[in-house]
Short mmCIF file of C-alpha atoms in Angstrom, two decimals:
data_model
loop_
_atom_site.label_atom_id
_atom_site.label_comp_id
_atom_site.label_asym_id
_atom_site.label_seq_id
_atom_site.Cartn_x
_atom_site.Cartn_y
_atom_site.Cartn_z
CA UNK A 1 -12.07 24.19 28.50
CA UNK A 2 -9.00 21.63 29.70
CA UNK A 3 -9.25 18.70 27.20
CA UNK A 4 -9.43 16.30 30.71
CA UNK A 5 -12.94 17.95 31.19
CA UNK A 6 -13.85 17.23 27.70
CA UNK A 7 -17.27 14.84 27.12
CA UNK A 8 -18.06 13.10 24.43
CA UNK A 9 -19.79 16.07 22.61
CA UNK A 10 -16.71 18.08 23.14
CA UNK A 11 -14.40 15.54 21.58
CA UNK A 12 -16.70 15.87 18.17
CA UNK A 13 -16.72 19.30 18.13
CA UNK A 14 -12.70 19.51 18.20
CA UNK A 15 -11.47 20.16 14.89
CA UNK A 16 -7.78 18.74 15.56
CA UNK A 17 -9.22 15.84 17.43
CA UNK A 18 -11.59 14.74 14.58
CA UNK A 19 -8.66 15.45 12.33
CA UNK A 20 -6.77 12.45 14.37
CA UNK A 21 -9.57 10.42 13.62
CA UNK A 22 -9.88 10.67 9.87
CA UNK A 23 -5.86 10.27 10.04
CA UNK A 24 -6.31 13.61 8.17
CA UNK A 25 -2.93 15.71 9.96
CA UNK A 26 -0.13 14.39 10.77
CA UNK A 27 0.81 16.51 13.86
CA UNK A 28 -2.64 16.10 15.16
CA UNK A 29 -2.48 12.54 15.07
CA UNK A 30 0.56 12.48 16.78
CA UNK A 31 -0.57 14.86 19.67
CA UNK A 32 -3.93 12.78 20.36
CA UNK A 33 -2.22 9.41 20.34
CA UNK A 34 0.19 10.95 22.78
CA UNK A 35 -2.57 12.64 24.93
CA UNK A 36 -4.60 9.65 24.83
CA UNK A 37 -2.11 7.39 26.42
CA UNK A 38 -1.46 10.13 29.04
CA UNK A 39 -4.89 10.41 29.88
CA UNK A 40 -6.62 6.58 30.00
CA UNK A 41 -8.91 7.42 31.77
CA UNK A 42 -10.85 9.59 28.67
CA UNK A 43 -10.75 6.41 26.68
CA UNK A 44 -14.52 5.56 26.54
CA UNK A 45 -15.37 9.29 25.89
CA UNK A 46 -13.03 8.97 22.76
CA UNK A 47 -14.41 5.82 21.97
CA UNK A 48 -18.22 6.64 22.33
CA UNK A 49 -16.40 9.74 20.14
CA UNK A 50 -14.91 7.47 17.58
CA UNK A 51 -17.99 5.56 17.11
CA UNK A 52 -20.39 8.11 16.85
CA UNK A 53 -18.00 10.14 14.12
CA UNK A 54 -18.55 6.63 12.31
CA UNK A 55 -22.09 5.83 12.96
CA UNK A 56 -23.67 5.54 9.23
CA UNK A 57 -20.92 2.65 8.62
CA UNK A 58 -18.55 4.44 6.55
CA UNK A 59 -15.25 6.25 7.45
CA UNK A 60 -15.53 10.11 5.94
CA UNK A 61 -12.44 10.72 3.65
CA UNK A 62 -9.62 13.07 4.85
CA UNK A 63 -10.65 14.89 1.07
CA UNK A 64 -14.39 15.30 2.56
CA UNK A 65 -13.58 16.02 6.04
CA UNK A 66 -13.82 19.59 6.11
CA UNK A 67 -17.37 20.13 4.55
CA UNK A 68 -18.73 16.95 5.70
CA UNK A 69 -17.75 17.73 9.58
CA UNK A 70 -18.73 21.52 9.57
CA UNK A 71 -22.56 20.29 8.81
CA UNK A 72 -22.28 17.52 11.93
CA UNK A 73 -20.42 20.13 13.93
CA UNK A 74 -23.36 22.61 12.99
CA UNK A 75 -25.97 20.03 14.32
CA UNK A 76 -24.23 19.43 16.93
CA UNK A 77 -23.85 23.07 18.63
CA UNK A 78 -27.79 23.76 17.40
CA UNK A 79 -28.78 20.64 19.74
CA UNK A 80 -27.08 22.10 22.63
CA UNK A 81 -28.09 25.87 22.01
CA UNK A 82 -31.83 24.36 21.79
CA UNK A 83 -31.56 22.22 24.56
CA UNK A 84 -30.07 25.82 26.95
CA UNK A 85 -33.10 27.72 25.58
CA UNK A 86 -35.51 24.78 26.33
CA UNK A 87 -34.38 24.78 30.06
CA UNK A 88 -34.30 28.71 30.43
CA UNK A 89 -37.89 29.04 29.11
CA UNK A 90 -39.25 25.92 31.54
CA UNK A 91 -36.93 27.00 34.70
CA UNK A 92 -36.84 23.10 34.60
CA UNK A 93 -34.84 21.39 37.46
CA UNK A 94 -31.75 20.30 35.97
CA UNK A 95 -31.17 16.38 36.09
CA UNK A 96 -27.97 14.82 34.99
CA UNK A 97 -28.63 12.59 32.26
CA UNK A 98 -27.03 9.23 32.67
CA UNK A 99 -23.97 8.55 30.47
CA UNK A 100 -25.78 5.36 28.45
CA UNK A 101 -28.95 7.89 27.27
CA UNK A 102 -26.29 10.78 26.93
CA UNK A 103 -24.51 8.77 23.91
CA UNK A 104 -27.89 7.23 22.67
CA UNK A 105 -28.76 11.07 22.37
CA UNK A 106 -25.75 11.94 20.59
CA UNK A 107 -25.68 8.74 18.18
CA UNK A 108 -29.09 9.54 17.33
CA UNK A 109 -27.60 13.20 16.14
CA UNK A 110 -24.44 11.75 14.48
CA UNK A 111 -26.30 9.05 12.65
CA UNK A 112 -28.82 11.83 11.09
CA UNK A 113 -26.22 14.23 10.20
CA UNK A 114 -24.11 11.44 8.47
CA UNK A 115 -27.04 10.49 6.71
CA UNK A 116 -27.35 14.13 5.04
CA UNK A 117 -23.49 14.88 4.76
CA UNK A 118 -23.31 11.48 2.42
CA UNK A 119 -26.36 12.26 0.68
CA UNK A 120 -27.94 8.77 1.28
CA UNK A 121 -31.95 9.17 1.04
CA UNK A 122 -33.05 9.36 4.49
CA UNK A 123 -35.93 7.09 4.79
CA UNK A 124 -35.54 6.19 7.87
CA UNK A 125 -35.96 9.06 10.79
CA UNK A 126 -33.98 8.49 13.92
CA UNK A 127 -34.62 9.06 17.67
CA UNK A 128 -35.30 12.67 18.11
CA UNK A 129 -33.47 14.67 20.75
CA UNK A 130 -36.54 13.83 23.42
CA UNK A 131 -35.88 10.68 23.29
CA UNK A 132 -39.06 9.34 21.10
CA UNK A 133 -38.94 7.04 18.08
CA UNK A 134 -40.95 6.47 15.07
CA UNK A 135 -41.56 2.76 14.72
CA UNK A 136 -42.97 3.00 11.34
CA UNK A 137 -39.51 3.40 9.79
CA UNK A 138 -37.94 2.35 6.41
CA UNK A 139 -34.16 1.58 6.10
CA UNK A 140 -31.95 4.04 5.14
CA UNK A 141 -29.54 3.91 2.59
CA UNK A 142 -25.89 5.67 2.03
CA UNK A 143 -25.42 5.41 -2.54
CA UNK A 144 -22.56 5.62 -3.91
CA UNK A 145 -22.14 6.12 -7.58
CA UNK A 146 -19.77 6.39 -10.30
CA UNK A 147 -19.93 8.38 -13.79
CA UNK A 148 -18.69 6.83 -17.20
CA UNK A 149 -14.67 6.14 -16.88
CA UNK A 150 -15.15 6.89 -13.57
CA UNK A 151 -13.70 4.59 -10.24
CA UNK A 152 -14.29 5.19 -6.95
CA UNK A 153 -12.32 3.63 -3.84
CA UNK A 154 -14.06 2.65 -0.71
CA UNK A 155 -13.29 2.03 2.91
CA UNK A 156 -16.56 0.27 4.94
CA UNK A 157 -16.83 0.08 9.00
CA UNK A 158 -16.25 -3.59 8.92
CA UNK A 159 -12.41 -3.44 7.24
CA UNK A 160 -13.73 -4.68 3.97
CA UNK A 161 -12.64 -2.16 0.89
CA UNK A 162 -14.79 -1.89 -2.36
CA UNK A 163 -13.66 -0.69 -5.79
CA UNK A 164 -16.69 0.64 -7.23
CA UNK A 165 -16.57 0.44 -11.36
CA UNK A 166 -16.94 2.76 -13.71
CA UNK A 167 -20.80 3.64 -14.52
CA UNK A 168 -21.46 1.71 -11.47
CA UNK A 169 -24.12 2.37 -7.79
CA UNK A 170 -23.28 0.11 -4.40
CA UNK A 171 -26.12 1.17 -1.83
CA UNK A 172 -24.95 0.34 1.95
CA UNK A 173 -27.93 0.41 4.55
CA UNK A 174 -27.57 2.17 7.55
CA UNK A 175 -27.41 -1.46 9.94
CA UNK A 176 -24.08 -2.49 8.11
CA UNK A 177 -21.84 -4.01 10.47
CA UNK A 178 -24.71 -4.17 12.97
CA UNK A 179 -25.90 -7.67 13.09
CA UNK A 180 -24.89 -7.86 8.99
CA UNK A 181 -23.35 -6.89 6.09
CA UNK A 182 -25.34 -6.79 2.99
CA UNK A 183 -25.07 -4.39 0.08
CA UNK A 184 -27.08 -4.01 -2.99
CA UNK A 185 -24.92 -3.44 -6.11
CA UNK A 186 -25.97 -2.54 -9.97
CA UNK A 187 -22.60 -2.39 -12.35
CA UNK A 188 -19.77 -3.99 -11.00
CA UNK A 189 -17.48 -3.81 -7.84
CA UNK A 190 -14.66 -5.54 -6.50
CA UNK A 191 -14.72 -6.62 -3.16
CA UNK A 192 -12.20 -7.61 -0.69
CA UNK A 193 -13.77 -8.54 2.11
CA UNK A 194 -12.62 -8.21 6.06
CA UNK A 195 -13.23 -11.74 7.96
CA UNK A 196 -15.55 -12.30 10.50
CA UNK A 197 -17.24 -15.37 10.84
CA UNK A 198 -20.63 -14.04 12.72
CA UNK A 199 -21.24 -11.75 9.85
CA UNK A 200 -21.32 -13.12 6.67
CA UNK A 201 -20.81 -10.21 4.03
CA UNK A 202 -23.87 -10.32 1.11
CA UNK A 203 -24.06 -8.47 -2.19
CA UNK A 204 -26.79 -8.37 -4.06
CA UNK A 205 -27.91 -7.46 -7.38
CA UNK A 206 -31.11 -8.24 -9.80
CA UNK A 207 -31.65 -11.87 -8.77
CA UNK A 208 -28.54 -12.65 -8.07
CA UNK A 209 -26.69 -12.99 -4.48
CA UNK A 210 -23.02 -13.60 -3.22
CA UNK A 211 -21.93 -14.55 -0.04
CA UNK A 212 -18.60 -14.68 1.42
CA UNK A 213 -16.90 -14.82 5.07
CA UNK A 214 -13.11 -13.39 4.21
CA UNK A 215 -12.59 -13.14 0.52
CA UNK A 216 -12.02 -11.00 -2.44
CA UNK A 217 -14.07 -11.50 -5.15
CA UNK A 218 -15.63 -9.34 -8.36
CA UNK A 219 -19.54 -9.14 -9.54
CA UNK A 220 -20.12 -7.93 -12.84
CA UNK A 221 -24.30 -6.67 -13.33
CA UNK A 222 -24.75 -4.34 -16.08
CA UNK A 223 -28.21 -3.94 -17.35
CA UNK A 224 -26.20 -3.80 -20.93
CA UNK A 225 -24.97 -7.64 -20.50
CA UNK A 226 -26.67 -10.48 -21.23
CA UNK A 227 -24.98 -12.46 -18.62
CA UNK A 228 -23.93 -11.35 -14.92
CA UNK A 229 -20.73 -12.38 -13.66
CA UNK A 230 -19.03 -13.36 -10.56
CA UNK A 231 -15.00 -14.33 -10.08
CA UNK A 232 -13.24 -15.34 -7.48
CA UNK A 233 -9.71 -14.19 -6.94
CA UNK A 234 -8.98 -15.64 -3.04
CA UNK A 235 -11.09 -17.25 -0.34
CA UNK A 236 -15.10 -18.61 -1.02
CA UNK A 237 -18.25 -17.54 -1.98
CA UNK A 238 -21.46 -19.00 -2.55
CA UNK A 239 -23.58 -17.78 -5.55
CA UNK A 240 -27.16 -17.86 -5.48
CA UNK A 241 -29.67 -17.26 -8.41
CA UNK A 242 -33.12 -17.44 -8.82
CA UNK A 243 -36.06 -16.76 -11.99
CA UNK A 244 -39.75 -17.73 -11.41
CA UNK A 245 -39.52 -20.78 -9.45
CA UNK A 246 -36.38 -21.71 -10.25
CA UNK A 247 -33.01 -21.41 -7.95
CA UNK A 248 -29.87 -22.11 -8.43
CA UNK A 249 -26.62 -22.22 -5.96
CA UNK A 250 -22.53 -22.72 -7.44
CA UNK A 251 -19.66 -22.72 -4.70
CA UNK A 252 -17.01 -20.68 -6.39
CA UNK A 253 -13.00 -21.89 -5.46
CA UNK A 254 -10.17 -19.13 -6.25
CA UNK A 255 -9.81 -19.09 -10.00
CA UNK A 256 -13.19 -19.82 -10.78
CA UNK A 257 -15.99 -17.77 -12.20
CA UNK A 258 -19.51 -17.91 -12.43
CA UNK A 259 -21.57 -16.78 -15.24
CA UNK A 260 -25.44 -16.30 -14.60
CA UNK A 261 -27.68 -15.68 -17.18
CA UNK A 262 -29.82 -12.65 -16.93
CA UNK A 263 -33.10 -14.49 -18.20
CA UNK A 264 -32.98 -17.74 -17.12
CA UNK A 265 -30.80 -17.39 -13.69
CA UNK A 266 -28.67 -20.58 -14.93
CA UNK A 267 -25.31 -20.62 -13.53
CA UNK A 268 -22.70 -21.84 -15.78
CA UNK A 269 -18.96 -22.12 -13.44
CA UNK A 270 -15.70 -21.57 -15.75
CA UNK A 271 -11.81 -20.90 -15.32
CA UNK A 272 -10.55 -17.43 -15.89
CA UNK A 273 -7.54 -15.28 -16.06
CA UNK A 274 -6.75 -13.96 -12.54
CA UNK A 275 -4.17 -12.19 -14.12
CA UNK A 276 -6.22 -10.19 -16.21
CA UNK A 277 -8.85 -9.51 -12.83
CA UNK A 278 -5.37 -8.73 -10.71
CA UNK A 279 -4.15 -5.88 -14.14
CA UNK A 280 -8.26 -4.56 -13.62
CA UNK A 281 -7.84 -4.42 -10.13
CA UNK A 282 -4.60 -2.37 -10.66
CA UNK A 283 -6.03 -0.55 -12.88
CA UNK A 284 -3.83 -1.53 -15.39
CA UNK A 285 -5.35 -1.78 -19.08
CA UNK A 286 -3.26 -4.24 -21.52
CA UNK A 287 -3.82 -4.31 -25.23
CA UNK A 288 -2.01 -7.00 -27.47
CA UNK A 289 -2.41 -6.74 -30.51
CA UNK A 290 -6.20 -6.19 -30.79
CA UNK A 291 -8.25 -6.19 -33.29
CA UNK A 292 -11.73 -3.46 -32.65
CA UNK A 293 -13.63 -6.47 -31.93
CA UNK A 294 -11.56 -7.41 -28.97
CA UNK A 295 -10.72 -3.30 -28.19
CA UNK A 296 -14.29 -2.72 -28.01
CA UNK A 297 -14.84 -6.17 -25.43
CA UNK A 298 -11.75 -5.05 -23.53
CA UNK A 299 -13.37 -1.34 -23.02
CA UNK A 300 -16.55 -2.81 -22.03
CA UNK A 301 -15.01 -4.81 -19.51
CA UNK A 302 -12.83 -2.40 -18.17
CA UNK A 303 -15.05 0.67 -18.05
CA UNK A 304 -18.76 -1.09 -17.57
CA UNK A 305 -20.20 0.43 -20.62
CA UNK A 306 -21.61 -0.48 -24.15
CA UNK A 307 -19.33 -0.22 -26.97
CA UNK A 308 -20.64 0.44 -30.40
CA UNK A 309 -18.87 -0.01 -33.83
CA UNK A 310 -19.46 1.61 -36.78
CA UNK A 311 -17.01 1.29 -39.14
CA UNK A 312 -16.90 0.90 -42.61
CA UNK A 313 -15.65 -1.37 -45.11
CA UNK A 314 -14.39 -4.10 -42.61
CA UNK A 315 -11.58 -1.58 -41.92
CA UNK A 316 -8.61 -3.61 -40.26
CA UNK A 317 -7.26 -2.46 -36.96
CA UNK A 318 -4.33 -3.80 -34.59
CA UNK A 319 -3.76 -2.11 -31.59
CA UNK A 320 -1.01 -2.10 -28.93
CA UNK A 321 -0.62 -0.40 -25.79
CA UNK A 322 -0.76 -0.09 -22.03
CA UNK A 323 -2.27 2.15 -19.58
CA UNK A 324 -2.10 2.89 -16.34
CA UNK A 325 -4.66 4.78 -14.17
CA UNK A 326 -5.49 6.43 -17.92
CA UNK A 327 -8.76 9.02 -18.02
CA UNK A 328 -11.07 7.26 -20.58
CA UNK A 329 -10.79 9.84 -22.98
CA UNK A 330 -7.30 10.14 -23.19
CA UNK A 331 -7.87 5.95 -23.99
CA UNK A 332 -10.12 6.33 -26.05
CA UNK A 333 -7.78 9.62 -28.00
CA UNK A 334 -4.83 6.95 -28.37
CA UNK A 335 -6.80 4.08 -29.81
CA UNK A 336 -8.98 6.14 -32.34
CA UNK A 337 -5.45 8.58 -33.36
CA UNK A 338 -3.85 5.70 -34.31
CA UNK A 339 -5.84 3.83 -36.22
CA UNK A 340 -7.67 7.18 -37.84
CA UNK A 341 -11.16 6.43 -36.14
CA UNK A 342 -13.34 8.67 -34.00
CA UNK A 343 -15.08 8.32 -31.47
CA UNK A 344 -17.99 9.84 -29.18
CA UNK A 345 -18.79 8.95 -25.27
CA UNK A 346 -21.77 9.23 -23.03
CA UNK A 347 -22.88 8.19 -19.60
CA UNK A 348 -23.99 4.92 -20.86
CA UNK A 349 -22.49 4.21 -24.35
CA UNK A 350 -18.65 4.56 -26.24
CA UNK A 351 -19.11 4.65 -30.11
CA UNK A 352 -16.48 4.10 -32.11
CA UNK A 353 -16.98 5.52 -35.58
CA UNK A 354 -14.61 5.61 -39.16
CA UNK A 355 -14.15 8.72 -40.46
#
């Protein structure tokens, strides 16, 4: 088929052309952003396209692509061979579907295939292909989740990037972007977040809330700390606790942090480092002269799990170095070699033992 015949369904089921929209090839990228402006008038067939390759409210990875795709292009091409058979076996007269319930029909398919491919828990069932929907519906979630020493880098619909900490879980619903943009986060995360006035961007986690407009900001909610955190590196953001009948609200300005007790919800607002938050966000770890008291905060701060000591004998350690982008074990090798300590590592704990 000529590409200038091509509908929206055609577009998605175009390797190369899904390839320019993932900004996965370079030559493919170049040949649709040539054909594109040769062709205007296919521009709200790539759109509807665009969108509908983008539905759940995350952009797929050029890494994921190929799997990912292959099960949407699979859904895709059993729709339309089910749809054939359904008219052969009726001898139905054929009426040309208008173009507004054509890409409701094929949303409705990209949404639930993007829902499997990113393994969110698919509460909520969409439209089905005759058009019917099931109003007794619970929201859908994409999860994303991190391992111990683990960081993950994402990219949501709205232009806001997250960097999701180690031992960490942000769960985006499938209306973000829609008429909001709330997440629900347990670990930590750093956000910086894409402006738009009309849609205030929420996180949430335990009884905690932040809300900001165009910011970047970090919250810290491990069920391992006492306290949860939240610092402010640019913009806004209003903080919001609550315990029992008490609530509690702090406006944070850049360079200020809140600190919100787990029990009691109270908010106590301090100064801190930015420097230090800018190294983290670089992943850059720093040690000066540390002592295992301060090595073992550091590590809990920078990899969002519980660091235990057992050493012996008040045995004196001072530590330097600096890492970049380092695998936690090989850390955790140069810290313990040095200073003749072991240690051992699990999803949820780093225990640093004397021999």
């Amino acid at each position: 088929m000529e590409l200038i015949q091509y509908s929206t369904e055609d577009f998605l089921l175009d390797d190369s052309f899904v390839r320019y929209c993932l900004q996965a090839n370079e030559q493919d990228v170049q040949f649709w952003e040539n054909w594109i402006q040769q062709n205007p008038a296919k521009e709200l067939e790539i759109a509807a396209a665009r969108k509908l390759l983008f539905s759940l409210g995350l952009r797929l990875s050029p890494a994921d692509k190929n799997k990912e795709f292959q099960k949407l292009k699979k859904l895709i091409q059993e729709s339309i061979l089910k749809e054939k058979s359904a008219t052969r076996q009726t001898q139905a007269v054929v009426i040309e579907m208008p173009q507004r319930s054509r890409f409701w029909r094929w949303s409705a398919i990209a949404a639930a295939a993007c829902l499997l491919l990113f393994a969110g828990y698919a509460l909520k069932w969409l439209a089905d292909l005759n058009g019917t929907t099931n109003t007794n519906t619970v929201l859908a979630y994409t999860v994303y989740s991190s391992s111990a020493g683990e960081r993950k880098t994402l990219e949501l619909a709205d232009g806001s990037s997250v960097i999701l900490n180690s031992n960490s879980t942000l769960k985006i619903p499938s209306d973000f972007n829609v008429e909001k943009r709330n997440l629900q986060l347990t670990g930590e995360a750093f956000f910086d977040v894409a402006k738009n006035k009309e849609k205030p961007f929420i996180v949430s986690s335990k009884n905690i809330s932040v809300k900001a407009l165009g910011t970047s900001f970090k919250v810290r909610s491990y069920d391992f700390d006492t306290a949860m955190r939240v610092a402010l590196l640019e913009g806004k953001v209003d903080v919001k606790s609550f315990a029992n009948d008490h609530h509690f609200s702090q406006l944070l300005l850049p360079g200020e942090e809140a600190g919100i007790n787990a029990v009691s919800a109270n908010i106590v607002k301090s100064r801190f480092n930015i420097s230090a938050e800018n190294n983290w966000k670089e992943d850059k770890l720093i040690f000066r002269d540390a002592s295992l008291p301060e090595i073992a905060q550091q590590l809990e701060y920078w990899y969002g799990l519980k660091v235990n000591l057992e050493i012996a004998n008040a045995k004196k350690v001072r530590f330097n170095g600096e890492f970049f982008n380092t695998d936690i074990n090989k850390v955790l090798a140069a810290i313990t070699y040095v200073n003749k300590l072991t240690y051992s590592l699990n999803n949820k704990e780093i225990t640093i033992i004397s021999k």
